[in-house]
Short mmCIF file of C-alpha atoms in Angstrom, two decimals:
data_model
loop_
_atom_site.label_atom_id
_atom_site.label_comp_id
_atom_site.label_asym_id
_atom_site.label_seq_id
_atom_site.Cartn_x
_atom_site.Cartn_y
_atom_site.Cartn_z
CA MET A 10 -3.86 -96.48 -17.53
CA VAL A 11 -2.39 -93.99 -15.07
CA ASN A 12 -1.28 -91.55 -17.74
CA LYS A 13 -4.86 -90.94 -18.69
CA PHE A 14 -5.58 -89.66 -15.21
CA LYS A 15 -2.62 -87.33 -15.58
CA THR A 16 -3.88 -86.04 -18.89
CA VAL A 17 -7.29 -85.15 -17.58
CA CYS A 18 -6.09 -83.53 -14.36
CA LEU A 19 -3.25 -81.50 -15.71
CA THR A 20 -5.23 -80.03 -18.57
CA ALA A 21 -8.58 -79.59 -16.89
CA ALA A 22 -7.50 -76.78 -14.59
CA ILE A 23 -7.33 -74.46 -17.58
CA ALA A 24 -11.11 -74.29 -17.67
CA SER A 25 -11.16 -70.79 -16.32
CA SER A 26 -8.72 -69.45 -18.89
CA SER A 27 -11.27 -68.10 -21.34
CA ALA A 28 -12.49 -64.57 -20.78
CA THR A 29 -15.48 -64.01 -18.54
CA PHE A 30 -16.49 -60.82 -20.35
CA ALA A 31 -17.45 -59.52 -23.78
CA GLY A 32 -14.93 -59.83 -26.59
CA GLY A 33 -12.88 -62.38 -28.48
CA LEU A 34 -11.40 -65.59 -27.14
CA LEU A 35 -8.86 -63.73 -24.99
CA THR A 36 -9.99 -60.12 -25.22
CA ASN A 37 -12.16 -58.06 -22.87
CA THR A 38 -13.96 -55.12 -24.49
CA ASN A 39 -16.09 -54.00 -21.53
CA GLN A 40 -13.57 -51.61 -20.01
CA HIS A 41 -15.90 -48.76 -19.08
CA VAL A 42 -19.39 -48.49 -17.60
CA ALA A 43 -20.58 -46.84 -20.83
CA PHE A 44 -20.09 -50.13 -22.67
CA ASN A 45 -22.12 -52.08 -20.12
CA ARG A 46 -25.06 -49.71 -20.46
CA MET A 47 -24.94 -49.13 -24.24
CA MET A 48 -22.78 -51.91 -25.77
CA SER A 49 -21.82 -49.79 -28.81
CA ARG A 50 -19.24 -47.08 -28.10
CA GLU A 51 -16.86 -47.20 -31.07
CA ALA A 52 -18.16 -43.91 -32.53
CA SER A 53 -18.89 -42.04 -29.29
CA ILE A 54 -16.99 -38.97 -28.17
CA GLY A 55 -16.28 -39.36 -24.46
CA ILE A 56 -13.62 -40.30 -21.91
CA ASP A 57 -14.42 -44.01 -22.44
CA GLY A 58 -13.10 -43.41 -25.96
CA VAL A 59 -9.59 -43.72 -24.54
CA TYR A 60 -10.26 -47.43 -25.18
CA TYR A 61 -13.13 -47.49 -27.70
CA ASN A 62 -12.39 -44.46 -29.88
CA PRO A 63 -9.06 -42.92 -28.86
CA ALA A 64 -8.81 -40.69 -31.92
CA GLY A 65 -12.18 -39.13 -31.06
CA VAL A 66 -11.17 -38.12 -27.53
CA VAL A 67 -9.31 -35.11 -28.93
CA PHE A 68 -12.71 -33.59 -29.82
CA MET A 69 -13.62 -33.32 -26.12
CA GLY A 70 -13.04 -30.00 -24.39
CA GLU A 71 -9.63 -28.92 -23.22
CA GLY A 72 -8.38 -29.93 -19.81
CA SER A 73 -8.09 -33.20 -17.90
CA HIS A 74 -10.70 -35.94 -18.11
CA LEU A 75 -10.75 -38.95 -15.77
CA ALA A 76 -12.98 -42.03 -15.55
CA LEU A 77 -12.97 -44.45 -12.61
CA ASN A 78 -14.91 -47.70 -13.12
CA TRP A 79 -15.89 -50.75 -11.08
CA GLN A 80 -17.42 -53.94 -12.43
CA MET A 81 -18.61 -57.18 -10.89
CA ALA A 82 -19.21 -60.25 -13.03
CA TYR A 83 -20.70 -63.65 -12.25
CA GLN A 84 -20.72 -66.53 -14.68
CA THR A 85 -21.68 -70.19 -14.70
CA ARG A 86 -20.44 -72.70 -17.26
CA THR A 87 -22.42 -75.84 -17.86
CA ILE A 88 -21.45 -78.89 -19.88
CA LYS A 89 -23.96 -81.70 -20.19
CA ASN A 90 -22.20 -84.97 -21.02
CA ASP A 91 -23.80 -88.25 -22.00
CA TYR A 92 -21.51 -91.31 -21.84
CA LYS A 93 -22.39 -94.93 -21.18
CA LEU A 94 -19.40 -95.54 -18.90
CA PHE A 95 -20.70 -92.94 -16.44
CA THR A 96 -23.10 -95.62 -15.18
CA ASN A 97 -20.05 -97.40 -13.72
CA ASN A 98 -19.50 -94.58 -11.23
CA VAL A 99 -20.50 -96.15 -7.92
CA ASN A 100 -21.21 -92.73 -6.39
CA ASN A 101 -23.31 -91.32 -9.23
CA PRO A 102 -24.29 -93.92 -11.84
CA THR A 103 -26.31 -91.58 -14.08
CA THR A 104 -26.00 -90.28 -17.61
CA PRO A 105 -26.39 -87.67 -19.03
CA ARG A 106 -24.91 -85.48 -16.34
CA ASP A 107 -24.31 -81.75 -15.86
CA PHE A 108 -20.85 -80.49 -14.89
CA LYS A 109 -20.96 -76.91 -13.65
CA GLY A 110 -18.29 -74.35 -12.95
CA LYS A 111 -18.67 -70.98 -11.28
CA ALA A 112 -16.62 -67.92 -12.14
CA PHE A 113 -16.88 -64.83 -9.96
CA ALA A 114 -14.99 -61.56 -10.25
CA PRO A 115 -16.18 -59.20 -7.48
CA VAL A 116 -13.91 -56.27 -8.31
CA ILE A 117 -12.81 -55.43 -11.84
CA PRO A 118 -11.34 -51.92 -11.80
CA SER A 119 -10.41 -49.71 -14.72
CA PHE A 120 -9.59 -46.08 -15.38
CA GLN A 121 -9.18 -43.82 -18.37
CA TYR A 122 -7.40 -40.46 -18.43
CA ALA A 123 -6.94 -37.83 -21.11
CA TYR A 124 -5.30 -34.42 -21.14
CA ASN A 125 -6.46 -32.27 -24.06
CA LYS A 126 -4.58 -29.18 -25.11
CA GLY A 127 -4.93 -27.53 -28.49
CA ARG A 128 -4.78 -30.12 -31.21
CA TRP A 129 -3.32 -32.81 -28.93
CA SER A 130 -4.79 -35.37 -26.55
CA LEU A 131 -2.49 -37.39 -24.29
CA GLN A 132 -4.19 -40.52 -22.99
CA GLY A 133 -3.78 -43.44 -20.61
CA ASN A 134 -5.90 -46.50 -19.84
CA PHE A 135 -5.75 -49.32 -17.28
CA ALA A 136 -8.04 -52.36 -17.45
CA LEU A 137 -8.23 -56.13 -17.64
CA THR A 138 -7.58 -56.67 -21.32
CA GLY A 139 -7.96 -60.44 -21.14
CA GLY A 140 -9.08 -63.19 -18.81
CA GLY A 141 -10.62 -61.95 -15.61
CA GLY A 142 -11.92 -63.79 -12.58
CA LYS A 143 -11.70 -67.25 -11.14
CA CYS A 144 -13.51 -70.46 -11.96
CA THR A 145 -14.05 -73.51 -9.79
CA PHE A 146 -15.38 -76.95 -10.68
CA ASP A 147 -15.93 -78.60 -7.31
CA ASN A 148 -16.53 -82.02 -8.86
CA GLY A 149 -14.24 -81.80 -11.84
CA LEU A 150 -15.36 -82.09 -15.45
CA GLY A 151 -16.88 -84.64 -17.76
CA SER A 152 -13.46 -85.13 -19.31
CA PHE A 153 -12.22 -86.12 -15.85
CA GLU A 154 -14.83 -88.80 -15.54
CA LYS A 155 -14.62 -89.93 -19.16
CA ILE A 156 -10.96 -90.82 -18.73
CA VAL A 157 -11.53 -92.36 -15.31
CA GLY A 158 -14.21 -94.62 -16.73
CA GLU A 159 -12.02 -95.63 -19.66
CA THR A 160 -9.10 -96.23 -17.32
CA ALA A 161 -11.26 -98.53 -15.19
CA MET A 162 -12.06 -100.54 -18.31
CA GLY A 163 -8.34 -100.72 -19.10
CA ALA A 164 -7.59 -101.87 -15.56
CA ILE A 165 -10.05 -104.76 -15.70
CA GLY A 166 -8.63 -105.66 -19.11
CA LEU A 167 -5.18 -106.00 -17.59
CA ALA A 168 -6.65 -107.84 -14.61
CA GLY A 169 -8.37 -110.28 -16.94
CA ALA A 170 -5.18 -110.94 -18.91
CA ILE A 171 -3.26 -111.71 -15.70
CA ASP A 172 -5.96 -113.94 -14.23
CA ASN A 173 -6.36 -115.86 -17.49
CA ALA A 174 -2.64 -116.55 -17.55
CA LEU A 175 -2.76 -117.50 -13.87
CA GLY A 176 -5.75 -119.77 -14.33
CA ALA A 177 -7.37 -118.36 -11.20
CA GLU A 178 -9.33 -115.32 -10.09
CA MET A 179 -7.13 -112.73 -8.41
CA PHE A 180 -7.28 -109.19 -9.82
CA THR A 181 -10.74 -109.74 -11.30
CA SER A 182 -12.18 -110.75 -7.93
CA ASP A 183 -14.76 -108.52 -6.24
CA GLN A 184 -12.13 -107.66 -3.62
CA ALA A 185 -9.84 -106.28 -6.34
CA PHE A 186 -10.58 -104.64 -9.71
CA GLY A 187 -13.61 -106.80 -10.39
CA LYS A 188 -15.09 -107.43 -13.83
CA LYS A 189 -17.57 -104.56 -14.26
CA GLY A 190 -15.31 -101.56 -14.65
CA SER A 191 -16.81 -99.74 -11.66
CA TYR A 192 -14.82 -96.82 -10.28
CA SER A 193 -14.74 -93.98 -7.79
CA PHE A 194 -12.50 -90.96 -7.29
CA ASN A 195 -12.41 -87.41 -5.98
CA SER A 196 -11.51 -84.46 -8.17
CA TYR A 197 -11.38 -80.69 -8.04
CA MET A 198 -10.10 -77.87 -10.18
CA HIS A 199 -9.65 -74.15 -9.81
CA GLY A 200 -8.23 -71.62 -12.22
CA ARG A 201 -7.50 -67.92 -12.26
CA GLN A 202 -6.35 -65.73 -15.15
CA TYR A 203 -5.76 -61.98 -15.36
CA TYR A 204 -4.23 -59.99 -18.21
CA PHE A 205 -3.61 -56.45 -16.84
CA GLY A 206 -3.23 -53.80 -19.51
CA LEU A 207 -1.77 -50.28 -19.16
CA SER A 208 -1.74 -48.15 -22.30
CA ALA A 209 -0.44 -44.73 -23.28
CA GLY A 210 -0.97 -42.83 -26.50
CA ALA A 211 -1.64 -39.54 -28.20
CA ALA A 212 -4.31 -38.27 -30.57
CA TYR A 213 -3.79 -35.36 -32.95
CA LYS A 214 -6.51 -33.21 -34.52
CA VAL A 215 -5.44 -32.95 -38.16
CA SER A 216 -8.44 -30.71 -38.91
CA ASP A 217 -11.64 -29.68 -37.22
CA ASN A 218 -13.18 -32.89 -38.56
CA PHE A 219 -10.41 -35.48 -38.70
CA SER A 220 -8.07 -36.93 -36.05
CA VAL A 221 -5.54 -39.71 -35.72
CA TYR A 222 -4.14 -41.70 -32.79
CA ALA A 223 -1.16 -43.93 -32.01
CA GLY A 224 -0.51 -45.76 -28.76
CA LEU A 225 1.08 -48.71 -27.04
CA ARG A 226 -0.36 -51.05 -24.41
CA GLY A 227 1.81 -53.05 -22.05
CA ILE A 228 0.26 -56.25 -20.69
CA TYR A 229 1.19 -58.29 -17.65
CA ALA A 230 -0.41 -61.74 -17.46
CA THR A 231 -0.68 -63.73 -14.25
CA CYS A 232 -2.43 -67.10 -14.04
CA ASN A 233 -2.77 -69.90 -11.54
CA TYR A 234 -4.12 -73.42 -12.00
CA TYR A 235 -4.71 -75.93 -9.25
CA GLY A 236 -6.39 -79.30 -9.59
CA TYR A 237 -6.23 -82.87 -8.43
CA VAL A 238 -7.53 -86.38 -8.92
CA GLU A 239 -7.19 -88.50 -5.79
CA ASP A 240 -8.56 -91.56 -3.99
CA ILE A 241 -8.77 -93.39 -7.29
CA LYS A 242 -10.34 -96.80 -6.94
CA VAL A 243 -11.23 -99.41 -9.55
CA GLY A 244 -13.69 -101.92 -8.20
CA ASN A 245 -12.61 -102.28 -4.57
CA MET A 246 -8.87 -101.82 -5.15
CA PRO A 247 -7.25 -98.42 -4.57
CA LEU A 248 -5.03 -97.71 -7.55
CA TYR A 249 -2.03 -96.87 -5.39
CA GLN A 250 -1.74 -100.54 -4.39
CA VAL A 251 -0.43 -101.47 -7.83
CA LEU A 252 1.80 -98.38 -8.10
CA ASP A 253 3.41 -98.05 -4.68
CA PRO A 254 1.57 -99.78 -1.80
CA SER A 255 3.81 -98.04 0.72
CA LYS A 256 2.41 -94.61 -0.21
CA GLU A 257 -1.30 -93.98 -0.19
CA ASN A 258 -0.83 -90.86 -2.33
CA SER A 259 1.29 -92.58 -4.97
CA ALA A 260 -1.62 -92.67 -7.43
CA ASN A 261 -2.75 -89.10 -6.73
CA ILE A 262 -2.29 -86.41 -9.34
CA GLU A 263 -1.92 -82.78 -8.34
CA LEU A 264 -1.32 -79.71 -10.47
CA SER A 265 -0.09 -76.46 -8.96
CA CYS A 266 1.12 -74.06 -11.62
CA ASP A 267 1.67 -70.30 -11.74
CA GLN A 268 2.15 -68.58 -15.09
CA SER A 269 3.27 -65.06 -15.89
CA GLY A 270 4.30 -63.12 -18.96
CA ILE A 271 4.61 -59.68 -20.56
CA GLY A 272 3.47 -58.44 -23.97
CA PHE A 273 3.01 -55.21 -25.92
CA THR A 274 0.20 -54.07 -28.22
CA PRO A 275 0.72 -51.24 -30.77
CA MET A 276 -2.53 -49.39 -31.59
CA LEU A 277 -3.69 -47.03 -34.36
CA ALA A 278 -7.01 -45.19 -34.73
CA VAL A 279 -8.82 -42.52 -36.76
CA ASP A 280 -11.99 -40.47 -36.30
CA TYR A 281 -13.96 -38.33 -38.74
CA LYS A 282 -16.83 -35.94 -37.88
CA THR A 283 -19.28 -34.42 -40.33
CA GLY A 284 -22.49 -32.74 -39.33
CA ARG A 285 -24.45 -35.06 -37.03
CA TRP A 286 -22.42 -38.10 -38.09
CA ASN A 287 -19.25 -39.56 -36.65
CA PHE A 288 -17.10 -42.36 -38.08
CA SER A 289 -14.24 -44.16 -36.36
CA ALA A 290 -11.86 -47.08 -36.75
CA LYS A 291 -9.20 -48.66 -34.55
CA TYR A 292 -6.67 -51.42 -35.10
CA GLU A 293 -4.79 -53.25 -32.36
CA PHE A 294 -1.90 -55.41 -33.48
CA LYS A 295 -1.47 -58.96 -32.22
CA THR A 296 0.13 -59.18 -28.79
CA ARG A 297 2.82 -61.81 -28.57
CA MET A 298 2.65 -63.42 -25.13
CA ARG A 299 4.85 -66.18 -23.75
CA LEU A 300 3.86 -67.36 -20.30
CA LYS A 301 6.54 -68.85 -18.06
CA ASN A 302 5.54 -71.68 -15.73
CA LYS A 303 6.48 -72.06 -12.12
CA SER A 304 5.06 -75.42 -11.10
CA VAL A 305 5.03 -77.93 -8.28
CA ASN A 306 3.22 -80.93 -9.71
CA GLN A 307 2.76 -84.38 -8.20
CA LEU A 308 2.60 -87.21 -10.69
CA PRO A 309 2.33 -90.97 -10.24
CA SER A 310 4.76 -93.32 -11.90
CA ILE A 311 3.89 -96.37 -13.93
CA GLY A 312 7.49 -97.52 -14.25
CA ASN A 313 7.27 -99.97 -11.32
CA LEU A 314 3.96 -101.48 -12.42
CA ASP A 315 5.45 -104.93 -13.14
CA ASP A 316 7.29 -105.12 -9.83
CA ASN A 317 4.28 -104.01 -7.82
CA LEU A 318 1.99 -106.43 -9.63
CA LYS A 319 4.48 -109.19 -8.86
CA ASN A 320 4.63 -108.21 -5.21
CA GLN A 321 0.85 -108.27 -4.99
CA MET A 322 0.74 -111.68 -6.66
CA ASN A 323 3.52 -113.09 -4.48
CA LYS A 324 1.69 -112.18 -1.28
CA VAL A 325 -1.60 -113.67 -2.42
CA LEU A 326 -0.05 -116.80 -3.96
CA THR A 327 2.17 -117.49 -0.94
CA ALA A 328 -0.85 -117.51 1.36
CA LYS A 329 -2.81 -119.55 -1.17
CA PHE A 330 -0.13 -122.27 -1.53
CA MET A 331 0.35 -122.58 2.24
CA HIS A 332 -3.40 -122.88 2.72
CA GLU A 333 -3.73 -125.56 0.04
CA ASN A 334 -0.70 -127.57 1.28
CA LYS A 335 -0.32 -127.57 5.05
CA ASN A 336 3.06 -129.30 4.75
CA MET A 337 4.54 -126.51 2.59
CA SER A 338 6.82 -124.13 4.45
CA GLN A 339 6.53 -120.43 4.00
CA GLU A 340 9.87 -120.31 2.19
CA GLN A 341 8.73 -123.03 -0.22
CA ALA A 342 5.47 -121.22 -0.82
CA MET A 343 7.29 -117.98 -1.49
CA ILE A 344 9.59 -119.66 -4.03
CA LYS A 345 6.64 -121.25 -5.81
CA ALA A 346 4.74 -117.96 -5.74
CA GLU A 347 7.76 -116.16 -7.23
CA GLN A 348 8.02 -118.73 -10.02
CA THR A 349 4.31 -118.56 -10.76
CA SER A 350 4.07 -114.77 -10.84
CA THR A 351 7.19 -114.53 -13.02
CA ALA A 352 5.65 -116.98 -15.49
CA VAL A 353 2.33 -115.12 -15.53
CA LEU A 354 3.94 -111.74 -16.15
CA ALA A 355 6.01 -113.33 -18.95
CA ASN A 356 2.83 -114.54 -20.67
CA PRO A 357 2.73 -112.97 -24.17
CA THR A 358 -0.76 -111.52 -23.68
CA VAL A 359 0.15 -110.01 -20.33
CA VAL A 360 3.44 -108.68 -21.71
CA ALA A 361 1.63 -107.08 -24.64
CA THR A 362 -0.99 -105.52 -22.36
CA THR A 363 1.46 -104.02 -19.88
CA ALA A 364 3.80 -102.91 -22.67
CA GLY A 365 0.92 -101.17 -24.37
CA LEU A 366 0.07 -99.32 -21.18
CA LYS A 367 3.67 -98.22 -20.68
CA GLN A 368 4.06 -97.14 -24.30
CA GLN A 369 0.87 -95.14 -24.07
CA PHE A 370 2.13 -93.57 -20.86
CA ASP A 371 5.46 -92.57 -22.38
CA SER A 372 3.93 -91.19 -25.58
CA LYS A 373 1.35 -89.06 -23.80
CA ILE A 374 3.31 -87.87 -20.79
CA ASN A 375 4.55 -84.77 -22.61
CA LYS A 376 1.04 -83.94 -23.77
CA ALA A 377 -0.26 -84.46 -20.24
CA ILE A 378 2.17 -82.12 -18.50
CA GLY A 379 3.68 -80.14 -21.36
CA GLU A 380 1.65 -77.00 -20.91
CA TYR A 381 2.38 -76.87 -17.19
CA ALA A 382 5.94 -78.16 -16.99
CA ASP A 383 8.07 -76.15 -14.58
CA GLY A 384 10.20 -73.49 -16.27
CA LYS A 385 8.57 -73.87 -19.68
CA LYS A 386 7.30 -70.94 -21.74
CA ILE A 387 4.00 -71.40 -23.58
CA ALA A 388 2.19 -69.29 -26.16
CA GLY A 389 -0.80 -67.21 -25.10
CA ASP A 390 -1.18 -64.47 -27.71
CA ILE A 391 -3.92 -61.84 -27.67
CA PRO A 392 -5.40 -61.55 -31.19
CA SER A 393 -5.26 -58.47 -33.37
CA LEU A 394 -8.49 -56.46 -33.31
CA LEU A 395 -10.20 -54.21 -35.85
CA THR A 396 -13.13 -52.05 -34.75
CA VAL A 397 -15.34 -49.79 -36.84
CA GLY A 398 -18.08 -47.51 -35.56
CA VAL A 399 -20.73 -45.15 -36.91
CA GLY A 400 -22.62 -42.66 -34.77
CA TYR A 401 -25.61 -40.47 -35.64
CA SER A 402 -27.41 -37.86 -33.58
CA PRO A 403 -30.74 -36.90 -35.21
CA ILE A 404 -31.40 -34.45 -32.36
CA ASP A 405 -29.10 -33.13 -29.65
CA GLU A 406 -30.69 -35.33 -26.96
CA LEU A 407 -30.50 -38.61 -28.91
CA ARG A 408 -27.42 -40.57 -30.00
CA ILE A 409 -27.47 -43.80 -31.99
CA ASN A 410 -24.41 -45.99 -32.57
CA VAL A 411 -23.58 -49.15 -34.47
CA GLY A 412 -20.27 -50.97 -34.37
CA PHE A 413 -18.30 -53.94 -35.66
CA HIS A 414 -15.37 -55.94 -34.19
CA TRP A 415 -13.12 -58.46 -35.89
CA PHE A 416 -10.75 -60.54 -33.76
CA ASP A 417 -8.13 -62.53 -35.67
CA ASP A 418 -8.21 -65.41 -33.17
CA TYR A 419 -7.12 -67.90 -35.83
CA ASN A 420 -3.65 -66.33 -36.04
CA ALA A 421 -3.19 -65.69 -32.29
CA THR A 422 -0.86 -68.50 -31.29
CA SER A 423 -1.95 -70.67 -28.38
CA TYR A 424 -0.48 -73.84 -26.88
CA ASN A 425 -0.02 -76.61 -29.43
CA ASN A 426 -1.52 -74.25 -32.05
CA ARG A 427 -5.04 -74.96 -30.83
CA ASN A 428 -6.02 -71.67 -32.49
CA LYS A 429 -5.68 -73.42 -35.87
CA LEU A 430 -8.72 -75.54 -34.98
CA LEU A 431 -10.86 -72.40 -35.30
CA LYS A 432 -12.35 -71.16 -38.54
CA LYS A 433 -10.01 -68.80 -40.36
CA ARG A 434 -12.52 -65.94 -40.33
CA GLY A 435 -11.95 -65.33 -36.60
CA THR A 436 -14.50 -63.81 -34.24
CA LEU A 437 -17.13 -61.36 -35.49
CA GLU A 438 -19.11 -58.98 -33.29
CA PHE A 439 -21.92 -56.60 -34.21
CA ASN A 440 -23.44 -54.10 -31.82
CA ALA A 441 -25.91 -51.25 -31.64
CA GLY A 442 -26.80 -48.81 -28.89
CA VAL A 443 -28.85 -45.76 -28.15
CA GLU A 444 -28.73 -43.15 -25.39
CA TYR A 445 -31.20 -40.38 -24.66
CA ASP A 446 -31.02 -37.34 -22.41
CA VAL A 447 -34.30 -37.47 -20.52
CA THR A 448 -33.41 -34.25 -18.74
CA LYS A 449 -30.30 -32.16 -18.34
CA LYS A 450 -29.51 -34.32 -15.29
CA ILE A 451 -30.41 -37.83 -16.48
CA THR A 452 -29.34 -39.91 -19.48
CA VAL A 453 -30.67 -43.43 -20.13
CA SER A 454 -29.26 -45.96 -22.56
CA THR A 455 -29.52 -49.49 -23.83
CA GLY A 456 -27.71 -51.66 -26.34
CA TRP A 457 -27.15 -55.07 -27.88
CA GLN A 458 -24.16 -57.05 -29.08
CA ASN A 459 -23.88 -60.30 -31.00
CA THR A 460 -20.69 -62.38 -30.70
CA ASN A 461 -20.04 -65.09 -33.26
CA TYR A 462 -16.89 -67.15 -32.74
CA GLY A 463 -15.38 -69.20 -35.53
CA LEU A 464 -15.88 -72.42 -33.57
CA THR A 465 -15.50 -75.99 -34.81
CA ASP A 466 -16.30 -79.32 -33.16
CA LYS A 467 -12.58 -80.07 -32.87
CA TYR A 468 -11.95 -76.82 -31.00
CA MET A 469 -14.62 -77.39 -28.37
CA ASP A 470 -13.25 -78.71 -25.11
CA ASP A 471 -14.76 -78.54 -21.63
CA LYS A 472 -11.37 -77.50 -20.29
CA SER A 473 -11.61 -74.15 -22.10
CA PHE A 474 -14.63 -73.27 -24.22
CA VAL A 475 -16.69 -70.38 -25.49
CA VAL A 476 -20.02 -70.27 -27.32
CA GLY A 477 -21.73 -67.61 -29.41
CA SER A 478 -23.98 -65.15 -27.62
CA ASN A 479 -26.21 -62.10 -27.58
CA SER A 480 -25.69 -59.50 -24.85
CA VAL A 481 -28.11 -56.80 -23.75
CA GLY A 482 -27.15 -53.84 -21.56
CA VAL A 483 -29.11 -51.10 -19.80
CA GLY A 484 -28.08 -48.21 -17.61
CA GLY A 485 -28.02 -44.53 -17.02
CA VAL A 486 -25.97 -41.49 -16.14
CA TYR A 487 -26.70 -38.90 -13.49
CA HIS A 488 -25.01 -35.62 -14.31
CA ILE A 489 -24.20 -34.36 -10.82
CA THR A 490 -22.51 -31.24 -12.17
CA LYS A 491 -21.23 -30.16 -15.55
CA LYS A 492 -17.90 -31.73 -14.62
CA LEU A 493 -19.01 -34.80 -12.68
CA ASP A 494 -21.08 -37.77 -13.93
CA PHE A 495 -22.14 -40.92 -12.11
CA SER A 496 -23.03 -44.01 -14.18
CA VAL A 497 -24.58 -47.38 -13.40
CA ALA A 498 -25.17 -50.33 -15.71
CA TYR A 499 -26.14 -53.97 -15.97
CA PHE A 500 -25.77 -56.38 -18.83
CA HIS A 501 -26.74 -59.98 -19.33
CA THR A 502 -25.41 -62.38 -21.91
CA PHE A 503 -27.65 -64.99 -23.50
CA TYR A 504 -25.40 -67.80 -24.65
CA ASN A 505 -26.08 -70.29 -27.40
CA HIS A 506 -25.73 -74.05 -27.00
CA MET A 507 -23.14 -75.94 -28.99
CA LYS A 508 -23.40 -79.71 -29.19
CA THR A 509 -20.64 -82.10 -30.20
CA SER A 510 -20.35 -85.85 -30.46
CA GLU A 511 -17.42 -88.23 -30.75
CA THR A 512 -17.05 -91.97 -31.10
CA VAL A 513 -14.68 -93.53 -28.56
CA THR A 514 -13.13 -96.90 -29.39
CA LEU A 515 -12.55 -98.83 -26.18
CA ALA A 516 -11.41 -102.07 -27.82
CA PRO A 517 -11.55 -103.63 -31.28
CA GLY A 518 -15.22 -103.73 -32.18
CA VAL A 519 -16.26 -101.96 -28.95
CA SER A 520 -17.12 -98.26 -29.04
CA ASN A 521 -19.26 -95.71 -27.23
CA THR A 522 -20.53 -92.25 -28.12
CA TYR A 523 -19.51 -89.29 -25.97
CA ASN A 524 -21.91 -86.36 -26.32
CA SER A 525 -21.39 -82.81 -25.04
CA ASP A 526 -23.68 -79.79 -24.81
CA TYR A 527 -21.87 -76.53 -23.95
CA THR A 528 -23.38 -73.28 -22.68
CA ARG A 529 -22.83 -70.43 -20.21
CA ASN A 530 -24.68 -67.79 -18.24
CA ASN A 531 -23.27 -64.35 -17.46
CA ASN A 532 -24.27 -61.25 -15.49
CA ALA A 533 -22.27 -58.07 -15.00
CA PHE A 534 -22.88 -54.96 -12.90
CA ALA A 535 -20.93 -51.72 -13.20
CA ALA A 536 -20.68 -48.26 -11.72
CA GLY A 537 -18.32 -45.38 -12.26
CA VAL A 538 -17.65 -41.66 -12.30
CA ASN A 539 -16.39 -39.35 -15.06
CA ILE A 540 -14.59 -36.22 -13.91
CA THR A 541 -13.43 -33.17 -15.84
CA PHE A 542 -10.99 -30.74 -14.24
#
């Protein structure tokens, strides 16, 4: 039963690992204020093109171009779970129930730089290419409580097997595990993930209308996960009393894991101009990432379960025998208690129950701690990305863009190949944006983007989930001088709901349905300056 607690705690802290911004499963595409205010920048000619359209940057004027950007993002993640066993929680016996996490990134910096000379453009970019921000679930997740509830049912099953063999009520008494499967516990989880990207590349103007680009991005990933499940109690018995009564924290589970890794992303791009039209394409190769763990985890042990159960029984039975027979010495009572408890624990039903628990523990321990084991390297690839953009300017003051993104998330290796649970088509994004020069000093813009992940029911997990969405951005630019622009933007993401359902078998002929409803809410603010010198 204890291994289930380990499974839920050690995996749940990864809930903040998915990106808080626009893009694929582990890709951030909002790396400049211009994206936040317009959403579609793949075919634009500007300093933000160092990321969105690097081949097109060479068509800017000669000299140095610099963009400095700041973003702030706030996101909530809500999972509504409906599970019958939740009614056994003595502190909150309700179902369905909402589990909410908050992710806040107050400062997300980025910069783009380009030096144009003749037919060449030398470029550099720094931004968060993946992850971003922190997420906290103050009361854990539904998967925490699901396992706790199931573990409580397993505990009273073991208690019943022992008491039946004993022929008396001991572990099923109201002072111990009881018979209802009631439980209580405290849990918490916090996660942080940043993928810092620094790129360098060069664009070359093949002709007055056509350019090409090649570059390389280096990525440094740093992540931290911390979570715990503590004060676990089934009925009125703290779980530590059957694991190690001498240590009140012997049943506590604590995860403290730092991860870091380095990867490299080759990039290619082209841009073609004709009249008032502009066409662009960019391809980023898959980034192979292996994250190394540095962990200090506290885990309970089930290995001494038999001995601790026997010790508990010996104490209770010794007192019981001395109370029932006033002439029995304490030594005699202890001998009889030892004989009785040994016989009970040798009962075939009890042996089968405890053996099943131990076997389950041993078989799942690697799954429970594998991703966070100290010194281990785990896969965390960033998917390859193809972008295509078309821009049209019917008049000088008006620019209209449409764009398309394809993220090959299915072939970006993640831990235990979870990526293979996605649909093979990967993530698809479509966007459109328009900007208009109201005056020579002021430009306004707006845009829309649709993100459609290749999700399946098997992929969805409250420990790390995404859902499809529509994002809308608005903003403007104040042209302070011909060489200095100030931009502001805001975008909001409207997330879909995705519902899943699974049947959980608790015992032969006994099953419950566990329902989940996943969604998010996201807001991002941005400001920045573009400088030419």
